[in-house]
mmCIF file with all atom_site columns, C-alpha atoms in Angstrom:
data_model
loop_
_atom_site.group_PDB
_atom_site.id
_atom_site.type_symbol
_atom_site.label_atom_id
_atom_site.label_alt_id
_atom_site.label_comp_id
_atom_site.label_asym_id
_atom_site.label_entity_id
_atom_site.label_seq_id
_atom_site.pdbx_PDB_ins_code
_atom_site.Cartn_x
_atom_site.Cartn_y
_atom_site.Cartn_z
_atom_site.occupancy
_atom_site.B_iso_or_equiv
_atom_site.pdbx_formal_charge
_atom_site.auth_seq_id
_atom_site.auth_comp_id
_atom_site.auth_asym_id
_atom_site.auth_atom_id
_atom_site.pdbx_PDB_model_num
ATOM 1   C CA . UNK R 1 1   ? -39.958 124.322 -52.658 1.00 93.00 ? 1   UNK R CA 1
ATOM 2   C CA . UNK R 1 2   ? -36.371 125.229 -53.468 1.00 94.00 ? 2   UNK R CA 1
ATOM 3   C CA . UNK R 1 3   ? -37.430 128.274 -55.493 1.00 95.00 ? 3   UNK R CA 1
ATOM 4   C CA . UNK R 1 4   ? -39.838 129.421 -52.783 1.00 95.00 ? 4   UNK R CA 1
ATOM 5   C CA . UNK R 1 5   ? -37.097 129.060 -50.156 1.00 96.00 ? 5   UNK R CA 1
ATOM 6   C CA . UNK R 1 6   ? -34.717 131.098 -52.306 1.00 95.00 ? 6   UNK R CA 1
ATOM 7   C CA . UNK R 1 7   ? -37.275 133.887 -52.785 1.00 95.00 ? 7   UNK R CA 1
ATOM 8   C CA . UNK R 1 8   ? -37.962 133.979 -49.046 1.00 95.00 ? 8   UNK R CA 1
ATOM 9   C CA . UNK R 1 9   ? -34.238 134.148 -48.277 1.00 95.00 ? 9   UNK R CA 1
ATOM 10  C CA . UNK R 1 10  ? -33.819 137.002 -50.774 1.00 93.00 ? 10  UNK R CA 1
ATOM 11  C CA . UNK R 1 11  ? -36.774 138.901 -49.321 1.00 92.00 ? 11  UNK R CA 1
ATOM 12  C CA . UNK R 1 12  ? -35.425 138.386 -45.801 1.00 93.00 ? 12  UNK R CA 1
ATOM 13  C CA . UNK R 1 13  ? -31.988 139.643 -46.826 1.00 92.00 ? 13  UNK R CA 1
ATOM 14  C CA . UNK R 1 14  ? -33.460 142.762 -48.428 1.00 90.00 ? 14  UNK R CA 1
ATOM 15  C CA . UNK R 1 15  ? -35.681 143.466 -45.430 1.00 87.00 ? 15  UNK R CA 1
ATOM 16  C CA . UNK R 1 16  ? -32.720 142.998 -43.107 1.00 88.00 ? 16  UNK R CA 1
ATOM 17  C CA . UNK R 1 17  ? -30.411 145.324 -45.052 1.00 85.00 ? 17  UNK R CA 1
ATOM 18  C CA . UNK R 1 18  ? -30.242 149.011 -44.285 1.00 73.00 ? 18  UNK R CA 1
ATOM 19  C CA . UNK R 1 19  ? -30.870 149.933 -47.921 1.00 76.00 ? 19  UNK R CA 1
ATOM 20  C CA . UNK R 1 20  ? -34.340 150.723 -49.193 1.00 74.00 ? 20  UNK R CA 1
ATOM 21  C CA . UNK R 1 21  ? -35.740 147.807 -51.152 1.00 70.00 ? 21  UNK R CA 1
ATOM 22  C CA . UNK R 1 22  ? -38.177 149.051 -53.761 1.00 75.00 ? 22  UNK R CA 1
ATOM 23  C CA . UNK R 1 23  ? -38.944 145.694 -55.342 1.00 79.00 ? 23  UNK R CA 1
ATOM 24  C CA . UNK R 1 24  ? -40.349 143.972 -52.252 1.00 86.00 ? 24  UNK R CA 1
ATOM 25  C CA . UNK R 1 25  ? -43.791 143.982 -53.868 1.00 87.00 ? 25  UNK R CA 1
ATOM 26  C CA . UNK R 1 26  ? -42.451 141.956 -56.774 1.00 91.00 ? 26  UNK R CA 1
ATOM 27  C CA . UNK R 1 27  ? -40.845 139.461 -54.392 1.00 90.00 ? 27  UNK R CA 1
ATOM 28  C CA . UNK R 1 28  ? -44.128 139.143 -52.485 1.00 91.00 ? 28  UNK R CA 1
ATOM 29  C CA . UNK R 1 29  ? -45.980 138.449 -55.754 1.00 94.00 ? 29  UNK R CA 1
ATOM 30  C CA . UNK R 1 30  ? -43.443 135.797 -56.765 1.00 95.00 ? 30  UNK R CA 1
ATOM 31  C CA . UNK R 1 31  ? -43.632 134.266 -53.301 1.00 95.00 ? 31  UNK R CA 1
ATOM 32  C CA . UNK R 1 32  ? -47.444 134.084 -53.453 1.00 95.00 ? 32  UNK R CA 1
ATOM 33  C CA . UNK R 1 33  ? -47.357 132.627 -56.955 1.00 96.00 ? 33  UNK R CA 1
ATOM 34  C CA . UNK R 1 34  ? -44.811 129.947 -55.974 1.00 96.00 ? 34  UNK R CA 1
ATOM 35  C CA . UNK R 1 35  ? -46.742 129.053 -52.808 1.00 95.00 ? 35  UNK R CA 1
ATOM 36  C CA . UNK R 1 36  ? -49.932 128.713 -54.852 1.00 96.00 ? 36  UNK R CA 1
ATOM 37  C CA . UNK R 1 37  ? -48.222 126.535 -57.448 1.00 96.00 ? 37  UNK R CA 1
ATOM 38  C CA . UNK R 1 38  ? -46.747 124.309 -54.733 1.00 94.00 ? 38  UNK R CA 1
ATOM 39  C CA . UNK R 1 39  ? -50.097 123.971 -52.990 1.00 95.00 ? 39  UNK R CA 1
ATOM 40  C CA . UNK R 1 40  ? -51.869 123.165 -56.267 1.00 96.00 ? 40  UNK R CA 1
ATOM 41  C CA . UNK R 1 41  ? -49.272 120.587 -57.246 1.00 93.00 ? 41  UNK R CA 1
ATOM 42  C CA . UNK R 1 42  ? -49.381 118.817 -53.879 1.00 92.00 ? 42  UNK R CA 1
ATOM 43  C CA . UNK R 1 43  ? -53.199 118.832 -53.855 1.00 93.00 ? 43  UNK R CA 1
ATOM 44  C CA . UNK R 1 44  ? -53.324 117.398 -57.383 1.00 94.00 ? 44  UNK R CA 1
ATOM 45  C CA . UNK R 1 45  ? -50.734 114.756 -56.521 1.00 92.00 ? 45  UNK R CA 1
ATOM 46  C CA . UNK R 1 46  ? -52.646 113.764 -53.374 1.00 91.00 ? 46  UNK R CA 1
ATOM 47  C CA . UNK R 1 47  ? -55.904 113.580 -55.344 1.00 93.00 ? 47  UNK R CA 1
ATOM 48  C CA . UNK R 1 48  ? -54.440 111.544 -58.225 1.00 93.00 ? 48  UNK R CA 1
ATOM 49  C CA . UNK R 1 49  ? -52.089 109.344 -56.186 1.00 91.00 ? 49  UNK R CA 1
ATOM 50  C CA . UNK R 1 50  ? -53.256 109.205 -52.544 1.00 89.00 ? 50  UNK R CA 1
ATOM 51  C CA . UNK R 1 51  ? -50.232 107.204 -51.330 1.00 87.00 ? 51  UNK R CA 1
ATOM 52  C CA . UNK R 1 52  ? -47.572 109.147 -53.191 1.00 88.00 ? 52  UNK R CA 1
ATOM 53  C CA . UNK R 1 53  ? -45.624 110.032 -50.039 1.00 86.00 ? 53  UNK R CA 1
ATOM 54  C CA . UNK R 1 54  ? -45.283 106.415 -48.895 1.00 87.00 ? 54  UNK R CA 1
ATOM 55  C CA . UNK R 1 55  ? -44.302 105.304 -52.395 1.00 86.00 ? 55  UNK R CA 1
ATOM 56  C CA . UNK R 1 56  ? -41.192 107.490 -52.547 1.00 88.00 ? 56  UNK R CA 1
ATOM 57  C CA . UNK R 1 57  ? -37.817 105.857 -52.568 1.00 90.00 ? 57  UNK R CA 1
ATOM 58  C CA . UNK R 1 58  ? -35.321 106.505 -49.774 1.00 91.00 ? 58  UNK R CA 1
ATOM 59  C CA . UNK R 1 59  ? -33.207 108.952 -51.800 1.00 94.00 ? 59  UNK R CA 1
ATOM 60  C CA . UNK R 1 60  ? -36.217 110.914 -53.060 1.00 92.00 ? 60  UNK R CA 1
ATOM 61  C CA . UNK R 1 61  ? -37.706 110.963 -49.553 1.00 92.00 ? 61  UNK R CA 1
ATOM 62  C CA . UNK R 1 62  ? -34.414 112.341 -48.189 1.00 94.00 ? 62  UNK R CA 1
ATOM 63  C CA . UNK R 1 63  ? -34.292 115.058 -50.888 1.00 94.00 ? 63  UNK R CA 1
ATOM 64  C CA . UNK R 1 64  ? -37.932 115.940 -50.263 1.00 92.00 ? 64  UNK R CA 1
ATOM 65  C CA . UNK R 1 65  ? -37.368 116.153 -46.489 1.00 94.00 ? 65  UNK R CA 1
ATOM 66  C CA . UNK R 1 66  ? -34.321 118.405 -46.962 1.00 96.00 ? 66  UNK R CA 1
ATOM 67  C CA . UNK R 1 67  ? -36.254 120.748 -49.271 1.00 95.00 ? 67  UNK R CA 1
ATOM 68  C CA . UNK R 1 68  ? -39.151 120.823 -46.832 1.00 94.00 ? 68  UNK R CA 1
ATOM 69  C CA . UNK R 1 69  ? -36.812 121.560 -43.920 1.00 96.00 ? 69  UNK R CA 1
ATOM 70  C CA . UNK R 1 70  ? -35.157 124.387 -45.841 1.00 96.00 ? 70  UNK R CA 1
ATOM 71  C CA . UNK R 1 71  ? -38.563 125.821 -46.733 1.00 96.00 ? 71  UNK R CA 1
ATOM 72  C CA . UNK R 1 72  ? -39.640 125.681 -43.097 1.00 96.00 ? 72  UNK R CA 1
ATOM 73  C CA . UNK R 1 73  ? -36.459 127.389 -41.888 1.00 97.00 ? 73  UNK R CA 1
ATOM 74  C CA . UNK R 1 74  ? -36.653 130.109 -44.545 1.00 96.00 ? 74  UNK R CA 1
ATOM 75  C CA . UNK R 1 75  ? -40.330 130.758 -43.872 1.00 96.00 ? 75  UNK R CA 1
ATOM 76  C CA . UNK R 1 76  ? -39.843 131.036 -40.104 1.00 96.00 ? 76  UNK R CA 1
ATOM 77  C CA . UNK R 1 77  ? -37.087 133.641 -40.436 1.00 96.00 ? 77  UNK R CA 1
ATOM 78  C CA . UNK R 1 78  ? -39.035 135.486 -43.150 1.00 95.00 ? 78  UNK R CA 1
ATOM 79  C CA . UNK R 1 79  ? -42.251 135.538 -41.116 1.00 95.00 ? 79  UNK R CA 1
ATOM 80  C CA . UNK R 1 80  ? -40.497 136.829 -37.985 1.00 95.00 ? 80  UNK R CA 1
ATOM 81  C CA . UNK R 1 81  ? -38.811 139.651 -39.906 1.00 93.00 ? 81  UNK R CA 1
ATOM 82  C CA . UNK R 1 82  ? -42.011 140.603 -41.737 1.00 91.00 ? 82  UNK R CA 1
ATOM 83  C CA . UNK R 1 83  ? -43.909 140.668 -38.447 1.00 94.00 ? 83  UNK R CA 1
ATOM 84  C CA . UNK R 1 84  ? -41.280 142.972 -36.935 1.00 92.00 ? 84  UNK R CA 1
ATOM 85  C CA . UNK R 1 85  ? -41.415 145.336 -39.936 1.00 88.00 ? 85  UNK R CA 1
ATOM 86  C CA . UNK R 1 86  ? -45.205 145.481 -39.734 1.00 90.00 ? 86  UNK R CA 1
ATOM 87  C CA . UNK R 1 87  ? -45.038 146.263 -36.000 1.00 92.00 ? 87  UNK R CA 1
ATOM 88  C CA . UNK R 1 88  ? -42.509 149.027 -36.647 1.00 90.00 ? 88  UNK R CA 1
ATOM 89  C CA . UNK R 1 89  ? -44.695 150.495 -39.398 1.00 88.00 ? 89  UNK R CA 1
ATOM 90  C CA . UNK R 1 90  ? -47.754 150.503 -37.139 1.00 89.00 ? 90  UNK R CA 1
ATOM 91  C CA . UNK R 1 91  ? -45.767 152.144 -34.337 1.00 91.00 ? 91  UNK R CA 1
ATOM 92  C CA . UNK R 1 92  ? -44.360 154.745 -36.732 1.00 89.00 ? 92  UNK R CA 1
ATOM 93  C CA . UNK R 1 93  ? -47.791 155.635 -38.126 1.00 86.00 ? 93  UNK R CA 1
ATOM 94  C CA . UNK R 1 94  ? -49.178 155.945 -34.584 1.00 85.00 ? 94  UNK R CA 1
ATOM 95  C CA . UNK R 1 95  ? -46.325 158.276 -33.619 1.00 87.00 ? 95  UNK R CA 1
ATOM 96  C CA . UNK R 1 96  ? -46.819 160.379 -36.755 1.00 84.00 ? 96  UNK R CA 1
ATOM 97  C CA . UNK R 1 97  ? -50.552 160.590 -36.105 1.00 78.00 ? 97  UNK R CA 1
ATOM 98  C CA . UNK R 1 98  ? -50.037 161.566 -32.455 1.00 78.00 ? 98  UNK R CA 1
ATOM 99  C CA . UNK R 1 99  ? -47.551 164.263 -33.438 1.00 80.00 ? 99  UNK R CA 1
ATOM 100 C CA . UNK R 1 100 ? -49.875 165.597 -36.124 1.00 75.00 ? 100 UNK R CA 1
ATOM 101 C CA . UNK R 1 101 ? -52.712 165.794 -33.589 1.00 73.00 ? 101 UNK R CA 1
ATOM 102 C CA . UNK R 1 102 ? -50.432 167.586 -31.158 1.00 73.00 ? 102 UNK R CA 1
ATOM 103 C CA . UNK R 1 103 ? -49.250 170.104 -33.752 1.00 74.00 ? 103 UNK R CA 1
ATOM 104 C CA . UNK R 1 104 ? -52.634 170.812 -35.324 1.00 69.00 ? 104 UNK R CA 1
ATOM 105 C CA . UNK R 1 105 ? -54.551 170.903 -32.087 1.00 65.00 ? 105 UNK R CA 1
ATOM 106 C CA . UNK R 1 106 ? -57.169 168.709 -33.698 1.00 61.00 ? 106 UNK R CA 1
ATOM 107 C CA . UNK R 1 107 ? -59.201 168.170 -30.558 1.00 61.00 ? 107 UNK R CA 1
ATOM 108 C CA . UNK R 1 108 ? -62.820 168.824 -29.789 1.00 63.00 ? 108 UNK R CA 1
ATOM 109 C CA . UNK R 1 109 ? -64.487 169.523 -26.475 1.00 61.00 ? 109 UNK R CA 1
ATOM 110 C CA . UNK R 1 110 ? -68.134 169.015 -25.756 1.00 67.00 ? 110 UNK R CA 1
ATOM 111 C CA . UNK R 1 111 ? -70.391 169.394 -22.774 1.00 63.00 ? 111 UNK R CA 1
ATOM 112 C CA . UNK R 1 112 ? -72.286 166.375 -21.596 1.00 66.00 ? 112 UNK R CA 1
ATOM 113 C CA . UNK R 1 113 ? -75.814 166.330 -20.244 1.00 67.00 ? 113 UNK R CA 1
ATOM 114 C CA . UNK R 1 114 ? -74.496 166.446 -16.683 1.00 70.00 ? 114 UNK R CA 1
ATOM 115 C CA . UNK R 1 115 ? -72.325 169.505 -17.401 1.00 66.00 ? 115 UNK R CA 1
ATOM 116 C CA . UNK R 1 116 ? -69.051 167.604 -17.692 1.00 67.00 ? 116 UNK R CA 1
ATOM 117 C CA . UNK R 1 117 ? -66.494 168.512 -20.309 1.00 64.00 ? 117 UNK R CA 1
ATOM 118 C CA . UNK R 1 118 ? -65.480 165.648 -22.607 1.00 65.00 ? 118 UNK R CA 1
ATOM 119 C CA . UNK R 1 119 ? -62.462 165.767 -24.889 1.00 64.00 ? 119 UNK R CA 1
ATOM 120 C CA . UNK R 1 120 ? -62.210 163.768 -28.093 1.00 65.00 ? 120 UNK R CA 1
ATOM 121 C CA . UNK R 1 121 ? -59.241 163.561 -30.422 1.00 60.00 ? 121 UNK R CA 1
ATOM 122 C CA . UNK R 1 122 ? -60.315 163.843 -34.019 1.00 59.00 ? 122 UNK R CA 1
ATOM 123 C CA . UNK R 1 123 ? -58.507 161.875 -36.657 1.00 61.00 ? 123 UNK R CA 1
ATOM 124 C CA . UNK R 1 124 ? -55.879 163.926 -38.399 1.00 58.00 ? 124 UNK R CA 1
ATOM 125 C CA . UNK R 1 125 ? -55.438 163.000 -42.043 1.00 62.00 ? 125 UNK R CA 1
ATOM 126 C CA . UNK R 1 126 ? -51.885 161.917 -42.839 1.00 63.00 ? 126 UNK R CA 1
ATOM 127 C CA . UNK R 1 127 ? -50.560 162.407 -46.364 1.00 65.00 ? 127 UNK R CA 1
ATOM 128 C CA . UNK R 1 128 ? -47.718 160.296 -47.689 1.00 63.00 ? 128 UNK R CA 1
ATOM 129 C CA . UNK R 1 129 ? -46.284 161.597 -50.951 1.00 63.00 ? 129 UNK R CA 1
ATOM 130 C CA . UNK R 1 130 ? -49.332 163.798 -51.414 1.00 60.00 ? 130 UNK R CA 1
ATOM 131 C CA . UNK R 1 131 ? -51.838 160.934 -51.042 1.00 57.00 ? 131 UNK R CA 1
ATOM 132 C CA . UNK R 1 132 ? -54.032 160.147 -48.053 1.00 49.00 ? 132 UNK R CA 1
#
């Protein structure tokens, strides 16, 4: 839990900085791997020793609760920042697409059966670094 909290804090700090963070994919992989290991370990412990949580001593319970609280706090901040970055990316791609449609005039008009004119905006392909 401590390692997962530290990775989340590092990812949050890099997302929050104004510098471009190129290794966010690596941090996401480490985060997923640590979360999986934690989940597996707790599931195994619960399966092998069903009352393990009640059998903890006071000091171990306090340490466990602190680590769990830190993990919760780190994950809440990390999730909020990731959600904001995703929203910004979606908004940016929508703006780029709208501008590309405006510049290319990628619109089609068609007559309906009743003689009305219908306009449809065709999807404009967007290339990032030469890839669609």
